[in-house]
């Protein structure tokens, strides 16, 4: 037992924000499950671009596929490789899923980032990937964009687990939480079961501080009259934002609307803290784990940050501590004109663009590996 295992006692699951064929084949994921109590895995286009676009680990599988499907599109070739990895990770986590009765043990696979503003396309892609992977412990990642939100409701309605990604604002989080509920309610209205449908809402953290801190630094450097107040909230806005999102979650699951679904076996949509690697070297490398520990939450952690927490993280129920202090931080951010809403809107757009660029690079790397060079 260690620090990562101890998080389970506080109600928080630890997921790995990484997937790679060599890592899976060499038993790296199984080791984390066995030794650290890991209960999930997330992927995204950036992770797959690093895994598939560099090195030779995927060349043999790609060559085999190309021999059998010489006319396959680059997208089909990518999906074949990604699905193999996701299936392998899901199979490793299946005992966790079974032991916990479907409450955890999930692997996430993202719909194409090109569909971030296409509701119908997202719904269709989610259903396609769900069928291709064919594992009950799969979650389909759908962005919490205005177009993605109705797709989330429809995908839950279809009985498909969903990991909502690219959430930065509390309002966007509320919208997707209600979309999850709407999907469950539609199933209940048809008399269909809801007790094995799971969802998480991936709320991004460190990127907010990066943006806000840069704005604070610029104003302090320029001699802003509010320099002292600005410096007082530096490095605190993202955590405060996350704490108030969780406070809303606690209020909502106590509501009559949610309790009616819970009575039929519904599982709450857990908040998942994403982008939890510390970007600022002046901050502790475990900052976004130490400060966001709470019941019915998930922290999806990059390998380097996981190693750091295992070594020197602090385990305490911090998520519900000093919520009024968090309210004060956000009130100060608003008073000081730091425009958190503008920042979170920009981060969604940047996130979609970043994943699209990674997908471009990924497909380009796969396209470059022609059958004759892969053999």
Short mmCIF file of C-alpha atoms in Angstrom, two decimals, residues 10-257:
data_model
loop_
_atom_site.label_atom_id
_atom_site.label_comp_id
_atom_site.label_asym_id
_atom_site.label_seq_id
_atom_site.Cartn_x
_atom_site.Cartn_y
_atom_site.Cartn_z
CA UNK A 10 -10.75 9.08 0.29
CA UNK A 11 -13.11 8.08 -2.53
CA UNK A 12 -10.84 9.12 -5.38
CA UNK A 13 -9.89 6.88 -8.28
CA UNK A 14 -6.56 7.18 -10.05
CA UNK A 15 -6.45 6.81 -13.82
CA UNK A 16 -3.41 6.88 -16.06
CA UNK A 17 -3.30 9.59 -18.72
CA UNK A 18 -1.21 7.52 -21.10
CA UNK A 19 -1.40 4.51 -23.40
CA UNK A 20 1.30 2.92 -25.51
CA UNK A 21 1.64 -0.51 -27.12
CA UNK A 22 5.06 -1.31 -25.68
CA UNK A 23 3.95 -0.21 -22.21
CA UNK A 24 0.90 -2.49 -22.43
CA UNK A 25 2.82 -5.47 -23.85
CA UNK A 26 5.49 -5.27 -21.16
CA UNK A 27 2.92 -5.34 -18.38
CA UNK A 28 3.28 -1.70 -17.33
CA UNK A 29 -0.45 -1.16 -16.94
CA UNK A 30 -0.96 -4.41 -15.06
CA UNK A 31 1.80 -3.41 -12.64
CA UNK A 32 0.07 -0.10 -11.87
CA UNK A 33 -3.21 -1.93 -11.30
CA UNK A 34 -1.56 -4.46 -8.99
CA UNK A 35 0.74 -2.14 -7.05
CA UNK A 36 -0.94 1.28 -7.09
CA UNK A 37 -4.62 0.40 -7.31
CA UNK A 38 -5.00 2.08 -10.71
CA UNK A 39 -8.58 1.79 -11.98
CA UNK A 40 -8.66 3.48 -15.39
CA UNK A 41 -6.85 4.74 -18.48
CA UNK A 42 -7.42 7.75 -20.72
CA UNK A 43 -6.18 8.41 -24.23
CA UNK A 44 -6.40 11.38 -26.56
CA UNK A 45 -5.07 12.31 -30.01
CA UNK A 46 -1.92 13.83 -28.52
CA UNK A 47 -1.14 10.62 -26.62
CA UNK A 48 -1.72 8.46 -29.71
CA UNK A 49 0.35 10.81 -31.86
CA UNK A 50 3.31 10.36 -29.53
CA UNK A 51 2.77 6.59 -29.33
CA UNK A 52 2.14 5.81 -33.01
CA UNK A 53 3.89 8.64 -34.79
CA UNK A 54 7.32 7.96 -33.33
CA UNK A 55 9.34 4.77 -33.31
CA UNK A 56 8.54 1.33 -34.69
CA UNK A 57 6.32 -0.27 -32.04
CA UNK A 58 3.28 -0.25 -34.31
CA UNK A 59 4.93 -1.06 -37.63
CA UNK A 60 4.43 -4.82 -37.54
CA UNK A 61 0.71 -4.57 -36.72
CA UNK A 62 0.27 -1.91 -39.38
CA UNK A 63 2.02 -4.08 -41.96
CA UNK A 64 -0.22 -7.04 -41.13
CA UNK A 65 -3.30 -4.86 -41.49
CA UNK A 66 -2.11 -3.38 -44.78
CA UNK A 67 -1.54 -6.83 -46.27
CA UNK A 68 -5.11 -7.80 -45.39
CA UNK A 69 -6.60 -4.40 -46.33
CA UNK A 70 -4.42 -2.90 -49.09
CA UNK A 71 -6.97 -0.22 -49.97
CA UNK A 72 -7.72 0.90 -46.40
CA UNK A 73 -7.87 4.62 -45.68
CA UNK A 74 -5.43 6.28 -43.31
CA UNK A 75 -8.28 6.77 -40.84
CA UNK A 76 -9.13 3.06 -40.95
CA UNK A 77 -5.47 2.19 -40.39
CA UNK A 78 -5.32 4.52 -37.36
CA UNK A 79 -8.55 3.12 -35.92
CA UNK A 80 -7.25 -0.42 -36.25
CA UNK A 81 -4.14 0.39 -34.24
CA UNK A 82 -5.95 2.49 -31.64
CA UNK A 83 -8.66 -0.11 -31.12
CA UNK A 84 -6.06 -2.83 -30.53
CA UNK A 85 -4.48 -0.72 -27.77
CA UNK A 86 -7.81 0.21 -26.22
CA UNK A 87 -9.00 -3.40 -26.25
CA UNK A 88 -5.76 -4.54 -24.60
CA UNK A 89 -6.08 -1.88 -21.90
CA UNK A 90 -9.76 -2.70 -21.40
CA UNK A 91 -8.97 -6.39 -21.03
CA UNK A 92 -6.31 -5.60 -18.42
CA UNK A 93 -8.83 -3.51 -16.49
CA UNK A 94 -11.77 -5.89 -16.93
CA UNK A 95 -11.16 -7.64 -13.56
CA UNK A 96 -11.31 -4.21 -11.90
CA UNK A 97 -14.56 -3.44 -13.73
CA UNK A 98 -16.06 -6.77 -12.70
CA UNK A 99 -14.89 -6.51 -9.09
CA UNK A 100 -16.38 -3.02 -8.73
CA UNK A 101 -19.64 -3.85 -10.46
CA UNK A 102 -19.05 -1.44 -13.33
CA UNK A 103 -18.33 1.51 -11.06
CA UNK A 104 -14.77 1.77 -12.39
CA UNK A 105 -12.21 -0.01 -14.52
CA UNK A 106 -12.70 2.09 -17.68
CA UNK A 107 -10.59 2.90 -20.71
CA UNK A 108 -11.41 6.01 -22.75
CA UNK A 109 -11.21 6.47 -26.53
CA UNK A 110 -11.91 9.85 -28.12
CA UNK A 111 -14.12 10.59 -31.10
CA UNK A 112 -12.33 12.42 -33.90
CA UNK A 113 -11.48 15.97 -32.84
CA UNK A 114 -12.62 17.04 -36.29
CA UNK A 115 -16.19 16.44 -35.03
CA UNK A 116 -16.07 18.87 -32.08
CA UNK A 117 -18.71 21.10 -33.68
CA UNK A 118 -20.76 18.31 -35.32
CA UNK A 119 -23.48 16.84 -33.12
CA UNK A 120 -24.77 14.19 -35.53
CA UNK A 121 -21.26 13.20 -36.60
CA UNK A 122 -20.24 12.78 -32.97
CA UNK A 123 -23.25 10.58 -32.20
CA UNK A 124 -22.50 8.36 -35.20
CA UNK A 125 -18.78 8.14 -34.40
CA UNK A 126 -19.45 7.26 -30.77
CA UNK A 127 -21.73 4.40 -31.80
CA UNK A 128 -19.19 3.17 -34.39
CA UNK A 129 -16.25 3.15 -31.94
CA UNK A 130 -18.37 1.50 -29.25
CA UNK A 131 -19.19 -1.33 -31.65
CA UNK A 132 -15.63 -1.72 -32.92
CA UNK A 133 -14.00 -1.88 -29.48
CA UNK A 134 -16.78 -4.10 -28.12
CA UNK A 135 -15.85 -3.90 -24.46
CA UNK A 136 -18.25 -2.96 -21.63
CA UNK A 137 -15.50 -1.06 -19.79
CA UNK A 138 -15.03 1.42 -22.63
CA UNK A 139 -15.87 5.11 -22.35
CA UNK A 140 -16.23 7.21 -25.47
CA UNK A 141 -14.70 10.66 -25.06
CA UNK A 142 -16.89 13.47 -26.34
CA UNK A 143 -15.93 17.14 -25.94
CA UNK A 144 -18.17 19.32 -23.79
CA UNK A 145 -18.64 21.83 -26.60
CA UNK A 146 -22.07 23.29 -27.48
CA UNK A 147 -22.34 20.69 -30.26
CA UNK A 148 -20.97 17.92 -28.07
CA UNK A 149 -23.45 18.39 -25.23
CA UNK A 150 -26.56 17.08 -27.06
CA UNK A 151 -24.40 14.27 -28.45
CA UNK A 152 -23.57 13.28 -24.88
CA UNK A 153 -27.27 12.98 -24.01
CA UNK A 154 -27.95 10.90 -27.13
CA UNK A 155 -24.95 8.63 -26.54
CA UNK A 156 -25.94 7.97 -22.92
CA UNK A 157 -29.50 7.37 -24.14
CA UNK A 158 -28.05 4.68 -26.45
CA UNK A 159 -26.46 2.94 -23.47
CA UNK A 160 -22.88 3.96 -24.22
CA UNK A 161 -20.52 5.12 -21.46
CA UNK A 162 -19.18 8.66 -21.94
CA UNK A 163 -16.11 10.54 -20.79
CA UNK A 164 -16.88 14.22 -21.36
CA UNK A 165 -13.68 16.06 -22.17
CA UNK A 166 -12.42 19.63 -22.54
CA UNK A 167 -14.42 21.09 -19.66
CA UNK A 168 -12.99 24.29 -18.21
CA UNK A 169 -15.96 26.31 -16.96
CA UNK A 170 -18.49 25.46 -14.28
CA UNK A 171 -21.35 26.42 -16.61
CA UNK A 172 -20.15 24.01 -19.29
CA UNK A 173 -19.82 21.31 -16.64
CA UNK A 174 -23.38 21.88 -15.45
CA UNK A 175 -24.63 21.57 -19.02
CA UNK A 176 -22.99 18.19 -19.58
CA UNK A 177 -24.07 16.92 -16.16
CA UNK A 178 -27.65 17.69 -17.12
CA UNK A 179 -27.10 16.06 -20.53
CA UNK A 180 -26.03 12.87 -18.74
CA UNK A 181 -29.17 13.01 -16.63
CA UNK A 182 -31.36 13.63 -19.68
CA UNK A 183 -29.90 10.55 -21.38
CA UNK A 184 -30.60 8.42 -18.33
CA UNK A 185 -34.13 9.79 -18.00
CA UNK A 186 -34.89 8.96 -21.62
CA UNK A 187 -33.90 5.34 -20.96
CA UNK A 188 -36.01 5.21 -17.82
CA UNK A 189 -39.00 6.52 -19.78
CA UNK A 190 -38.64 3.53 -22.15
CA UNK A 191 -38.22 1.10 -19.28
CA UNK A 192 -34.56 0.42 -20.09
CA UNK A 193 -31.89 -0.21 -17.43
CA UNK A 194 -29.48 2.50 -16.31
CA UNK A 195 -27.49 0.72 -13.62
CA UNK A 196 -24.50 -0.15 -15.85
CA UNK A 197 -24.07 3.18 -17.63
CA UNK A 198 -21.12 5.26 -16.47
CA UNK A 199 -19.83 8.73 -17.19
CA UNK A 200 -17.13 11.10 -16.03
CA UNK A 201 -16.84 14.83 -16.62
CA UNK A 202 -13.22 15.72 -17.35
CA UNK A 203 -12.58 19.12 -15.82
CA UNK A 204 -9.24 20.59 -16.89
CA UNK A 205 -7.13 22.32 -14.28
CA UNK A 206 -3.54 23.42 -14.87
CA UNK A 207 -4.16 25.12 -18.22
CA UNK A 208 -6.41 27.65 -16.47
CA UNK A 209 -3.63 28.65 -14.08
CA UNK A 210 -1.18 28.94 -16.97
CA UNK A 211 -3.43 31.49 -18.70
CA UNK A 212 -4.45 33.40 -15.58
CA UNK A 213 -0.93 33.45 -14.15
CA UNK A 214 0.46 34.85 -17.39
CA UNK A 215 -2.10 37.65 -17.25
CA UNK A 216 -1.26 38.33 -13.60
CA UNK A 217 2.48 38.41 -14.28
CA UNK A 218 2.04 40.83 -17.16
CA UNK A 219 0.00 43.22 -15.05
CA UNK A 220 2.33 43.03 -12.07
CA UNK A 221 5.32 43.67 -14.32
CA UNK A 222 3.54 46.70 -15.76
CA UNK A 223 3.10 48.14 -12.26
CA UNK A 224 -0.62 47.49 -11.90
CA UNK A 225 -2.12 49.26 -8.88
CA UNK A 226 -3.73 45.95 -7.84
CA UNK A 227 -0.43 44.05 -7.93
CA UNK A 228 -0.71 42.83 -4.33
CA UNK A 229 -4.25 41.48 -4.83
CA UNK A 230 -3.28 39.89 -8.14
CA UNK A 231 -0.28 38.10 -6.64
CA UNK A 232 -2.47 36.87 -3.75
CA UNK A 233 -4.57 34.71 -6.10
CA UNK A 234 -1.81 33.57 -8.46
CA UNK A 235 -1.82 29.79 -8.78
CA UNK A 236 -5.17 29.51 -6.98
CA UNK A 237 -7.83 30.16 -9.62
CA UNK A 238 -7.87 26.71 -11.24
CA UNK A 239 -8.17 24.91 -7.93
CA UNK A 240 -10.90 27.30 -6.75
CA UNK A 241 -12.77 26.74 -10.01
CA UNK A 242 -12.58 22.97 -9.55
CA UNK A 243 -13.69 23.16 -5.92
CA UNK A 244 -16.81 25.12 -6.84
CA UNK A 245 -17.62 22.69 -9.64
CA UNK A 246 -17.51 19.92 -7.04
CA UNK A 247 -19.66 21.93 -4.64
CA UNK A 248 -22.31 22.12 -7.37
CA UNK A 249 -21.99 18.36 -7.92
CA UNK A 250 -22.64 17.71 -4.23
CA UNK A 251 -25.75 19.88 -4.32
CA UNK A 252 -27.01 18.24 -7.49
CA UNK A 253 -26.70 14.61 -6.36
CA UNK A 254 -28.75 15.54 -3.29
CA UNK A 255 -31.57 16.85 -5.52
CA UNK A 256 -34.86 15.05 -6.05
CA UNK A 257 -34.16 14.78 -9.77
#
